[in-house]
Coordinates of N, CA and C in Angstrom, one line a residue:
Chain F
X242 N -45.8 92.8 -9.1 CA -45.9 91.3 -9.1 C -45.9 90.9 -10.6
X243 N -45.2 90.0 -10.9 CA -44.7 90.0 -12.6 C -45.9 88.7 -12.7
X244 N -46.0 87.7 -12.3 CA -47.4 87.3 -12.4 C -46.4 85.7 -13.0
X245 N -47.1 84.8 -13.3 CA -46.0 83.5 -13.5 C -45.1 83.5 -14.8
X246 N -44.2 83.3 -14.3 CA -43.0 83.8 -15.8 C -42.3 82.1 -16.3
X247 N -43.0 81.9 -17.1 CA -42.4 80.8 -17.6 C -41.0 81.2 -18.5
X248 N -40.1 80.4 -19.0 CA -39.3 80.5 -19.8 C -38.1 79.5 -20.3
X249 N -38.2 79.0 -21.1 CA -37.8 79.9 -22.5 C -39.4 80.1 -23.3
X250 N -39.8 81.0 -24.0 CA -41.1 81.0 -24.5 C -41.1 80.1 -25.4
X251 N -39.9 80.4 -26.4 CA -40.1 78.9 -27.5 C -39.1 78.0 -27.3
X252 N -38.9 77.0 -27.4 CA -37.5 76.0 -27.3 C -37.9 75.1 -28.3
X253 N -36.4 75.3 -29.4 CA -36.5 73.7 -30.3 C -35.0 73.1 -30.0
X254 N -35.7 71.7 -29.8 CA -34.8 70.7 -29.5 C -35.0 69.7 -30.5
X255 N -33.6 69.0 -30.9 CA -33.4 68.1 -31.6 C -34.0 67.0 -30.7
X256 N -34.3 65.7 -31.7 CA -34.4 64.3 -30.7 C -33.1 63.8 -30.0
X257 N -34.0 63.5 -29.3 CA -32.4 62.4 -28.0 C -32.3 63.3 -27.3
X258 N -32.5 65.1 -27.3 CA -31.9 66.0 -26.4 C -32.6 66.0 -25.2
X259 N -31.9 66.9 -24.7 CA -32.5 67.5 -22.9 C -33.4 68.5 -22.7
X260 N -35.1 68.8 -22.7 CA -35.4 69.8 -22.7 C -36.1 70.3 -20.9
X261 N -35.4 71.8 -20.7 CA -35.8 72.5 -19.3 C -36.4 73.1 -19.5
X262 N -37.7 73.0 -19.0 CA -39.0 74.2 -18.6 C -39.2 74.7 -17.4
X263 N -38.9 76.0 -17.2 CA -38.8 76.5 -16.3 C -40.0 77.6 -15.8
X264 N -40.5 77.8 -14.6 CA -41.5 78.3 -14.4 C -41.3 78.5 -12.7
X265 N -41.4 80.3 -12.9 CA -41.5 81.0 -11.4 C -42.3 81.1 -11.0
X266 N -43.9 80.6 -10.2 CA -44.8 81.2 -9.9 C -44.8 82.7 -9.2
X267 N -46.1 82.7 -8.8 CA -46.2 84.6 -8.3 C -45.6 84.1 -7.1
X268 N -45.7 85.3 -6.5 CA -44.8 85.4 -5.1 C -46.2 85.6 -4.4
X269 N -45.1 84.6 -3.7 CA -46.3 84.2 -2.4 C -47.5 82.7 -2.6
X270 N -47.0 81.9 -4.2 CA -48.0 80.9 -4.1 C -46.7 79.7 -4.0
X271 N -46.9 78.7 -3.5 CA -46.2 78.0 -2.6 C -47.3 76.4 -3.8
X272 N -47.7 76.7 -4.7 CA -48.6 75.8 -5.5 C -48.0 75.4 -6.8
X273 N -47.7 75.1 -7.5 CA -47.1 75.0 -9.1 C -48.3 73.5 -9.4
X274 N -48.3 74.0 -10.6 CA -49.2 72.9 -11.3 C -48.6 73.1 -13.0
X275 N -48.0 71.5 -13.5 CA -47.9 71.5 -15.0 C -49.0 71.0 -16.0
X276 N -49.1 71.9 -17.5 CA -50.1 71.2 -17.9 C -49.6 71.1 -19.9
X277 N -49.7 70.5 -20.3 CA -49.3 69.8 -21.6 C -50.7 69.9 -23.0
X278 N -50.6 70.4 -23.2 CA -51.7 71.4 -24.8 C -50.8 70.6 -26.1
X279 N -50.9 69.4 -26.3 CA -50.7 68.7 -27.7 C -51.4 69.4 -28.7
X280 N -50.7 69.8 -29.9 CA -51.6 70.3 -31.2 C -53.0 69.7 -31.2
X281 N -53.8 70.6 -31.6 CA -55.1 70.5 -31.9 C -56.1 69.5 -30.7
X282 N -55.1 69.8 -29.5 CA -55.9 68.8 -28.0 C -56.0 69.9 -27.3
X283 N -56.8 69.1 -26.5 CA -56.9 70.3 -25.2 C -55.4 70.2 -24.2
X284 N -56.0 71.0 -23.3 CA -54.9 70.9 -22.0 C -55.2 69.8 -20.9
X285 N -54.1 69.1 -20.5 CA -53.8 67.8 -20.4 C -53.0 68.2 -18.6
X286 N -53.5 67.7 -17.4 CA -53.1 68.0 -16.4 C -51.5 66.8 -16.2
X287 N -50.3 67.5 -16.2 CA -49.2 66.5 -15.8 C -48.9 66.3 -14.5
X288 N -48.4 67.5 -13.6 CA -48.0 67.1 -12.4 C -48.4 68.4 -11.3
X289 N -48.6 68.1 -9.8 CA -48.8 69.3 -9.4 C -47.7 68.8 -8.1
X290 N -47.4 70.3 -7.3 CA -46.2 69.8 -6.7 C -45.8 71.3 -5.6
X291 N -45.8 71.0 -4.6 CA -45.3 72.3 -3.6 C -44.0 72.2 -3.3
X292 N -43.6 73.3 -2.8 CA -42.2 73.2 -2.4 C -41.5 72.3 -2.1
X293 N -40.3 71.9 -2.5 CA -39.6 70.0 -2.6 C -40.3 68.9 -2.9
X294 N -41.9 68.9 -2.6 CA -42.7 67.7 -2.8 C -43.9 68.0 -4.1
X295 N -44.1 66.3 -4.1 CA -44.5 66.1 -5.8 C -45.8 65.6 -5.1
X296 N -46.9 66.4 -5.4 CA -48.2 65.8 -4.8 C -48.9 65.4 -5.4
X297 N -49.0 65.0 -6.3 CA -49.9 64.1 -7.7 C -48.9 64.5 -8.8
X298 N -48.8 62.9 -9.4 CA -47.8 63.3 -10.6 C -48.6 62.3 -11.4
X299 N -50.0 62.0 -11.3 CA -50.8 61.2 -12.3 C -50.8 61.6 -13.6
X300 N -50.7 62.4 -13.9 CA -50.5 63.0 -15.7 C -48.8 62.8 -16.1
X301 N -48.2 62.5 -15.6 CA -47.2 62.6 -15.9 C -46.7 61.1 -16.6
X302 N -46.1 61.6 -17.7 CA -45.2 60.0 -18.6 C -44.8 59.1 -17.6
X303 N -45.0 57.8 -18.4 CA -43.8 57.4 -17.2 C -41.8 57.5 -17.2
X304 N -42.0 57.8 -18.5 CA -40.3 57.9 -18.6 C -40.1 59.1 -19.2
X305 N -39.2 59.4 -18.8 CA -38.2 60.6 -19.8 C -38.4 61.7 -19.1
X306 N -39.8 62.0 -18.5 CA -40.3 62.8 -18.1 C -40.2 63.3 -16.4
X307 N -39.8 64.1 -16.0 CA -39.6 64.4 -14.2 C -39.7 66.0 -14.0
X308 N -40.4 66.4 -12.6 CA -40.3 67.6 -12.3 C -40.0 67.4 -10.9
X309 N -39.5 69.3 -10.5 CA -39.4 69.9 -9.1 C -39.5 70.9 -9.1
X310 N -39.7 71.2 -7.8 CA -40.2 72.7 -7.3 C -38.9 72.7 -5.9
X311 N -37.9 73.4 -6.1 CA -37.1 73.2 -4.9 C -37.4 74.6 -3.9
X312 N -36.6 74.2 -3.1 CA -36.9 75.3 -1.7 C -36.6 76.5 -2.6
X313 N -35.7 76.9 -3.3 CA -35.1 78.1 -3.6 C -35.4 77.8 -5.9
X314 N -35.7 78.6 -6.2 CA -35.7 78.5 -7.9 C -36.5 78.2 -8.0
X315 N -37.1 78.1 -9.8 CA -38.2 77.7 -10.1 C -38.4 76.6 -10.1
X316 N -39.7 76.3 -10.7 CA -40.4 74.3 -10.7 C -39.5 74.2 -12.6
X317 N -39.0 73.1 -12.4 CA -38.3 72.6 -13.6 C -39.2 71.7 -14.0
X318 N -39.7 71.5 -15.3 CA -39.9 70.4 -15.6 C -39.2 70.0 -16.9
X319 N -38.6 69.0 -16.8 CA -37.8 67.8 -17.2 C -37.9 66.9 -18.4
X320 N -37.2 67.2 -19.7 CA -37.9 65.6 -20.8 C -36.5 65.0 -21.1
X321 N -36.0 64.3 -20.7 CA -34.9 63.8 -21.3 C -35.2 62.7 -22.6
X322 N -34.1 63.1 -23.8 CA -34.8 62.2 -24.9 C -35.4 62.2 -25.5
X323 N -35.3 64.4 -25.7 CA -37.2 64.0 -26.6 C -37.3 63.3 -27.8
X324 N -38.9 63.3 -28.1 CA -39.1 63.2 -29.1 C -40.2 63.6 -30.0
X325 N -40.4 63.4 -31.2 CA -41.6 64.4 -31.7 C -42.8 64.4 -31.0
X326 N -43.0 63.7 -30.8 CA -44.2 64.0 -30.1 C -44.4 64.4 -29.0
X327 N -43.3 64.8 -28.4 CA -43.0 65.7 -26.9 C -43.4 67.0 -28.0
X328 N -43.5 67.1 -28.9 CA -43.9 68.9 -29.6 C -45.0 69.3 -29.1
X329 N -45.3 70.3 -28.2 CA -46.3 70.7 -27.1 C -45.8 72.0 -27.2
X330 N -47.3 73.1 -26.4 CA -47.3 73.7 -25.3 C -47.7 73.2 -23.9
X331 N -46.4 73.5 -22.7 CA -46.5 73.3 -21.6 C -46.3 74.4 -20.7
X332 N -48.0 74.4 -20.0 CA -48.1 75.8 -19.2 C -47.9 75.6 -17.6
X333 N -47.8 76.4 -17.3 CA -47.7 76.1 -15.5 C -48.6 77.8 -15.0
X334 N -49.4 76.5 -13.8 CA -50.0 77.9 -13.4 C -49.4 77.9 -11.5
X335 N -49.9 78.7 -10.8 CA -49.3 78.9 -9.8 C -50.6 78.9 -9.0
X336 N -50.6 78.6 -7.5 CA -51.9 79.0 -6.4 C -51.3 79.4 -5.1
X337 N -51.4 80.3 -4.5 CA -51.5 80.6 -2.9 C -52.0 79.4 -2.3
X338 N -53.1 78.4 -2.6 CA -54.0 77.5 -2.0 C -53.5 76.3 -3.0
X339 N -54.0 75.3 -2.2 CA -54.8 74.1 -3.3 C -55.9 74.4 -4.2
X340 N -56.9 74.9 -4.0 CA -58.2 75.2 -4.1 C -58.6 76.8 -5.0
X341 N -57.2 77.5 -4.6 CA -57.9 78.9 -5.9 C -57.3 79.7 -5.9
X342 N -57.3 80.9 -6.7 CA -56.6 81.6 -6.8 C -55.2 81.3 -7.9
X343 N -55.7 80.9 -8.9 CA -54.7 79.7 -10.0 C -54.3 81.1 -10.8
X344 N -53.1 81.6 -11.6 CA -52.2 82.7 -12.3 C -52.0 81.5 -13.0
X345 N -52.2 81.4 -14.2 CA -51.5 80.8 -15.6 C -50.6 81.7 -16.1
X346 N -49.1 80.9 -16.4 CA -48.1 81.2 -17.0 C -48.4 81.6 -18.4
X347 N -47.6 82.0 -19.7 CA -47.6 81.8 -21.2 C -47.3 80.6 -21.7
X348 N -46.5 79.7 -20.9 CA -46.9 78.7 -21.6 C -44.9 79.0 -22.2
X349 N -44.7 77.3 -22.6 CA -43.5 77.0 -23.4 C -43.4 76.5 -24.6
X350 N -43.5 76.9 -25.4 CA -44.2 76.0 -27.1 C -42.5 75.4 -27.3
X351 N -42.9 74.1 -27.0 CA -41.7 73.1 -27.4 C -41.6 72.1 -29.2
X352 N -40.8 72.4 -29.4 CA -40.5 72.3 -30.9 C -39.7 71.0 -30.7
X353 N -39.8 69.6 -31.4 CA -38.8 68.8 -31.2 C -38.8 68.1 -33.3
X354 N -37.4 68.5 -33.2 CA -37.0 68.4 -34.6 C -36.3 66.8 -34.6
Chain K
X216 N -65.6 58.6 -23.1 CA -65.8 59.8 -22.8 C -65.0 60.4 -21.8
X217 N -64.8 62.2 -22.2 CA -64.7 62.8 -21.2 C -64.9 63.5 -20.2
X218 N -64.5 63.7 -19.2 CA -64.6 64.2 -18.0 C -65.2 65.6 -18.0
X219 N -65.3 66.2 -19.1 CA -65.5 67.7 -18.8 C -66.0 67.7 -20.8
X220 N -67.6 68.1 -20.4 CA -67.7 68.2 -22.2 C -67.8 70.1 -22.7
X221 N -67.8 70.1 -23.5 CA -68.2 71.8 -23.7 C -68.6 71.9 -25.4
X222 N -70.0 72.7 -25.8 CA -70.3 72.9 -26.6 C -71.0 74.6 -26.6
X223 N -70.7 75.1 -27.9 CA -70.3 74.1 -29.3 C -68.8 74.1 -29.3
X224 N -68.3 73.5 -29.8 CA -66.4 73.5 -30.4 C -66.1 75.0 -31.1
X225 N -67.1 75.5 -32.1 CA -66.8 76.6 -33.1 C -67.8 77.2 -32.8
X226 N -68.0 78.9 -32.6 CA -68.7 79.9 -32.7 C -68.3 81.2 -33.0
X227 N -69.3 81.5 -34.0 CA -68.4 83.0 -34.6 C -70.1 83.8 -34.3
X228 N -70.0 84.6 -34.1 CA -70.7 86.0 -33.8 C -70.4 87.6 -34.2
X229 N -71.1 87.9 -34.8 CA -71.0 89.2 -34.8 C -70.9 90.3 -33.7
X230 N -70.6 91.2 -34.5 CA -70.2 92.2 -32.9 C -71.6 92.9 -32.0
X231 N -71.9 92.4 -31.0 CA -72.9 93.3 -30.3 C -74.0 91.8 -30.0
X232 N -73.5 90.7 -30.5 CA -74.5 89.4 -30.2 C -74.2 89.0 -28.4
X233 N -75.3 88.6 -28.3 CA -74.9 87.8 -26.5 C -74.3 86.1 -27.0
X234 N -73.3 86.0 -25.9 CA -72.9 84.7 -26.7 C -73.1 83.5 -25.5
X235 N -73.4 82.6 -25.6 CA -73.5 81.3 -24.8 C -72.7 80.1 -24.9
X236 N -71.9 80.1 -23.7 CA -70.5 78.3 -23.9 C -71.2 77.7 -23.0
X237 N -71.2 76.2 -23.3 CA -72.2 75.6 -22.2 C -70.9 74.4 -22.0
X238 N -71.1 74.0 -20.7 CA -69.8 73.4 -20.2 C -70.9 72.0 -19.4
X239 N -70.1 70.8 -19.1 CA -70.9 69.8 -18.7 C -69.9 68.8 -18.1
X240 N -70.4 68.3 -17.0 CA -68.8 67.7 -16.4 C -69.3 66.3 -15.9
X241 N -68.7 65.2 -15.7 CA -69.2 64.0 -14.7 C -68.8 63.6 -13.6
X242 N -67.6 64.9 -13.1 CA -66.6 64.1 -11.3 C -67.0 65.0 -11.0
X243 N -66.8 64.2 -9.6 CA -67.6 65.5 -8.9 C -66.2 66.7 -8.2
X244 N -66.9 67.6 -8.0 CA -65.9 68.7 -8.0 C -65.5 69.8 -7.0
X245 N -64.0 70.3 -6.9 CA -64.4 71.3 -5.6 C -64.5 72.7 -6.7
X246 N -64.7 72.8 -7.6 CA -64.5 74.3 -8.1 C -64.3 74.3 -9.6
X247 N -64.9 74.8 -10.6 CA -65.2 74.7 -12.0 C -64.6 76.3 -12.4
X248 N -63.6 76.1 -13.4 CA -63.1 77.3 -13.9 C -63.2 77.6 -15.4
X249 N -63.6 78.9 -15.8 CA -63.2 79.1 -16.9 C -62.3 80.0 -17.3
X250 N -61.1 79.3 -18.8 CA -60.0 79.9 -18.8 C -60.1 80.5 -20.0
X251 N -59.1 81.6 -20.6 CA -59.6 82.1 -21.7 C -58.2 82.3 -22.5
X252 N -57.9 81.6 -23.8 CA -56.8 81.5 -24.1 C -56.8 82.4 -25.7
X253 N -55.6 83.3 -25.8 CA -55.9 83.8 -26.9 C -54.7 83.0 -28.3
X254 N -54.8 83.5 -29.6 CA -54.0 82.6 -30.2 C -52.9 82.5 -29.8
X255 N -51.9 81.6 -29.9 CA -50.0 81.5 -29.6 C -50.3 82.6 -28.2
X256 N -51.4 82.7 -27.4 CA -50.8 83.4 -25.8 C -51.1 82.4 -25.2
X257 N -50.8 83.3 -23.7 CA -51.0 82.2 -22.5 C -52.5 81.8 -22.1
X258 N -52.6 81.7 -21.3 CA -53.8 81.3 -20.6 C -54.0 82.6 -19.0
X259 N -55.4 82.7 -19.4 CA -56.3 83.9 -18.3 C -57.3 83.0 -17.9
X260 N -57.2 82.9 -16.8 CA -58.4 82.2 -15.5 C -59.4 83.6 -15.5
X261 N -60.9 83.3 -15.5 CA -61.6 84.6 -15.9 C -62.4 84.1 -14.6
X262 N -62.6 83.0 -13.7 CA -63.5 82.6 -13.3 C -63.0 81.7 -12.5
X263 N -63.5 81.1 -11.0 CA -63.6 80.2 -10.4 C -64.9 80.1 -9.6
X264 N -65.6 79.2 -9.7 CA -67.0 79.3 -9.1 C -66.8 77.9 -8.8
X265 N -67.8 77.4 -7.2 CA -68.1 76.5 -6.6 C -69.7 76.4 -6.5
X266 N -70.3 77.3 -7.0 CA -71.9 77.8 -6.6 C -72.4 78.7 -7.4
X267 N -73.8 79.1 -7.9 CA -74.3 79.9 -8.5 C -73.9 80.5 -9.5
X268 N -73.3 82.3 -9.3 CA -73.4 83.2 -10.4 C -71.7 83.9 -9.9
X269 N -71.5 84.5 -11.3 CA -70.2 85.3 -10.5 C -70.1 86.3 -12.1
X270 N -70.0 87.6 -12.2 CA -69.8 88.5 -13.2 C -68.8 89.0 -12.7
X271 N -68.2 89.4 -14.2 CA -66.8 90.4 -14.2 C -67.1 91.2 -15.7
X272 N -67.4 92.4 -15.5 CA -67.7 93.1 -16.6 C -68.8 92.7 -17.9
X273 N -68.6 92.1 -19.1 CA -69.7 91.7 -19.5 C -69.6 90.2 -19.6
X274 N -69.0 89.9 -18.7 CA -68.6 88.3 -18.6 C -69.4 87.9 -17.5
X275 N -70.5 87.1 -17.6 CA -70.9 85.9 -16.6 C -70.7 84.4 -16.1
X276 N -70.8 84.1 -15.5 CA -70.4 82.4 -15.5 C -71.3 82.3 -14.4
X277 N -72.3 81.0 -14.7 CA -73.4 80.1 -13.9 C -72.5 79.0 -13.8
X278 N -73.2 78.7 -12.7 CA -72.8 76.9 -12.7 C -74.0 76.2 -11.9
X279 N -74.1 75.0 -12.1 CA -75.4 74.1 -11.1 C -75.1 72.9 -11.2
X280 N -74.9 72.9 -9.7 CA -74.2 71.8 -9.6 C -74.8 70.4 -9.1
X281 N -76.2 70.5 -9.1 CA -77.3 69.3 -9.4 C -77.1 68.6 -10.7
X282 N -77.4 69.8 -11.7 CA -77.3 69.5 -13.2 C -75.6 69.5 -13.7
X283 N -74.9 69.3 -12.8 CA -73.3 69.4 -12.8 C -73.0 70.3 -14.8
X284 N -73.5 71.5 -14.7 CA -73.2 72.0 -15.9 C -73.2 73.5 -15.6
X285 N -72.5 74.3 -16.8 CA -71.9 75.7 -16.4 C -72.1 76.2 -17.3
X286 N -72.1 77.5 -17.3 CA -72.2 78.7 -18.7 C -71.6 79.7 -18.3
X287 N -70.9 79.8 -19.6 CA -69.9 81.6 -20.2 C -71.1 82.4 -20.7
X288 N -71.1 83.3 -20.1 CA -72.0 84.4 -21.5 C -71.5 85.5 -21.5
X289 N -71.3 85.9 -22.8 CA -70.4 87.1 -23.1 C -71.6 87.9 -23.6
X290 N -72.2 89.6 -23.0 CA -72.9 90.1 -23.3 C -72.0 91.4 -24.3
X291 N -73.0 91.9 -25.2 CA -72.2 92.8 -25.7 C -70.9 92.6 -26.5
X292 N -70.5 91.3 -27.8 CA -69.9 91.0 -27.6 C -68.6 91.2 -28.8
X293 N -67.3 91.5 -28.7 CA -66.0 92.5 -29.0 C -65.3 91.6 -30.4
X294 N -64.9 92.0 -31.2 CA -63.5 91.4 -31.8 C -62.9 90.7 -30.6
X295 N -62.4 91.6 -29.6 CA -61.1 91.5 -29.0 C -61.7 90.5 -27.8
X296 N -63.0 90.1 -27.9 CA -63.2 88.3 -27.7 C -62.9 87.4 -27.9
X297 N -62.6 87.6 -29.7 CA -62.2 86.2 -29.7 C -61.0 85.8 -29.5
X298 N -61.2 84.3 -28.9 CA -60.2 83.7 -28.5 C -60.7 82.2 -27.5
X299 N -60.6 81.5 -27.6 CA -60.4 80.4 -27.2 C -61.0 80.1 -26.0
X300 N -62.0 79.7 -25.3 CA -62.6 79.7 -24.2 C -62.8 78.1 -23.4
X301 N -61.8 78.0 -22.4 CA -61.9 76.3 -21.8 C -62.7 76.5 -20.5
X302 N -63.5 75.3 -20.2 CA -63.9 74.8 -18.8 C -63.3 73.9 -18.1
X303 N -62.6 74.2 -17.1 CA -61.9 72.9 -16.3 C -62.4 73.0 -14.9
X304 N -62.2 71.7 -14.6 CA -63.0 71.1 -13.0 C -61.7 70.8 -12.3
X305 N -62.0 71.4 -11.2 CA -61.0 70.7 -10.2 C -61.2 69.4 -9.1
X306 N -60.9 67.9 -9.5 CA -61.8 66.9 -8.4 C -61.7 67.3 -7.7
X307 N -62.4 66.6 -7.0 CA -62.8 66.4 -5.4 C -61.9 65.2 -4.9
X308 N -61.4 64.3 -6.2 CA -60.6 63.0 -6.1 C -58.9 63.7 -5.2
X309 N -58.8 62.7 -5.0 CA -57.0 62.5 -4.1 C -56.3 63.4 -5.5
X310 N -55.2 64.0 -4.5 CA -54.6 65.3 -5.3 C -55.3 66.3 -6.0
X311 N -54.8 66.7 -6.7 CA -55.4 67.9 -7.1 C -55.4 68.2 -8.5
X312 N -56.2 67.2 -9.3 CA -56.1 66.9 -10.8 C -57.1 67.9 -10.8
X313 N -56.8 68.3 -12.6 CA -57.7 69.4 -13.5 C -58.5 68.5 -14.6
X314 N -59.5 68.7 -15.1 CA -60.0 68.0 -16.3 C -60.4 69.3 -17.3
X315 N -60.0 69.3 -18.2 CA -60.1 70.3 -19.0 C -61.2 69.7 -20.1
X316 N -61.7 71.1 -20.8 CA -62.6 70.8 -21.9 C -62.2 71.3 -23.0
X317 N -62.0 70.6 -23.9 CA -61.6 70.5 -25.4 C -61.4 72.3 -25.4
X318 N -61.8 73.0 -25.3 CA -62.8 75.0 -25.6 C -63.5 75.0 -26.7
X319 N -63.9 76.3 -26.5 CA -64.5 76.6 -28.2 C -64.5 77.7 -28.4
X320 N -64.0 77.7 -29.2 CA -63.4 78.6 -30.3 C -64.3 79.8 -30.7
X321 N -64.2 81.1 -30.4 CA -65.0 82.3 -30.4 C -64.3 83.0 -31.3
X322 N -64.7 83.8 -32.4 CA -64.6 84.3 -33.5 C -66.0 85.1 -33.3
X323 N -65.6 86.9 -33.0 CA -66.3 87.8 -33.1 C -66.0 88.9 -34.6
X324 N -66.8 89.0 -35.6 CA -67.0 89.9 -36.4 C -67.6 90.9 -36.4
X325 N -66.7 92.0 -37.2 CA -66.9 93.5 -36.2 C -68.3 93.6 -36.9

């Protein structure tokens, strides 16, 4: 069990660009949750979301910003247009449950030039 | 203010000290975690507790949930400690939001 595999580990994107965060949870958790670590901030809850459905997206931008978890592939999450201050790590952890059993990814240290 | 406080922010110890993270929250909660992050890595969940006490090696974690506040204590304690130590709460509120605590920063000298 490879355990949650985020990827790309690092991504730099120019502004205006498209940036894809991608994240496989473990096998067998049916739970994805994203979370956003601004320099020198803590971690910041964005969106949580089960398979096809978005079940709290209260942390989440209102624009530029969108995720999914589809029947088949990983949970994408979405920035169209970055910009510097989209420069983050963004981790995703995975659950069997709502309630426990949470595997944290490495994380995607996003670079916007 | 925030949802989830944790002190101190910085602590450095020497090797073989017992160390203490005190965590403090204001929502109410189904389950209080502590995660342990090392520099540029990912993130390790060390802990989920809803009640009492829970050890994993020389790692304990309290929580009391009258006094809605938690503790890390690292007995015996390594270099290969240091690293970044957060408390997050999971509400009790609609969906399934996290509130994270700032961490604090553990720096063991050998």
């Amino acid at each position: 069990n490879a355990g949650v595999m985020q990827n790309p580990r690092h991504l730099v994107r120019r502004r205006g660009q498209e940036a894809r965060l991608r994240c496989s949870p473990m096998k067998g958790h049916s739970h994805v949750y994203w979370y956003r670590q601004l320099p020198e901030e803590g971690l910041k809850f964005m969106v949580y979301l089960q398979k096809e459905n978005i079940i709290d997206e209260s942390g989440m931008p209102k624009e530029r910003f969108s995720a999914e978890f589809p029947k088949e592939g990983p949970s994408i999450l979405r920035i169209q247009q970055v910009v510097r201050g989209d420069s983050a790590a963004y981790f995703c952890a995975s659950s069997p449950t709502p309630r426990g059993g949470y595997t944290f990814g490495s994380g995607t240290r996003l670079t916007v030039v | 203010k925030n949802e989830v406080e944790q002190s101190p922010q910085n602590l450095t110890a020497q090797e073989g000290e017992f160390i203490t993270i005190n965590c403090s929250y204001s929502v109410g909660i189904s389950a209080l975690h502590w995660l342990q992050q090392h520099p540029g890595g990912g993130i390790v969940s060390l802990f989920m507790l809803s009640s009492g006490k829970k050890k994993h090696g020389r790692l304990i974690a309290t929580i009391n949930i009258q006094e809605k506040h938690s503790s890390l204590h690292i007995t015996a304690s390594h270099p290969r400690d240091s690293a970044v130590y957060i408390c997050a709460v999971s509400s009790r509120g609609t969906g399934n939001q996290f509130y994270f605590g700032t961490g604090t920063s553990l720096t063991v000298i050998p």
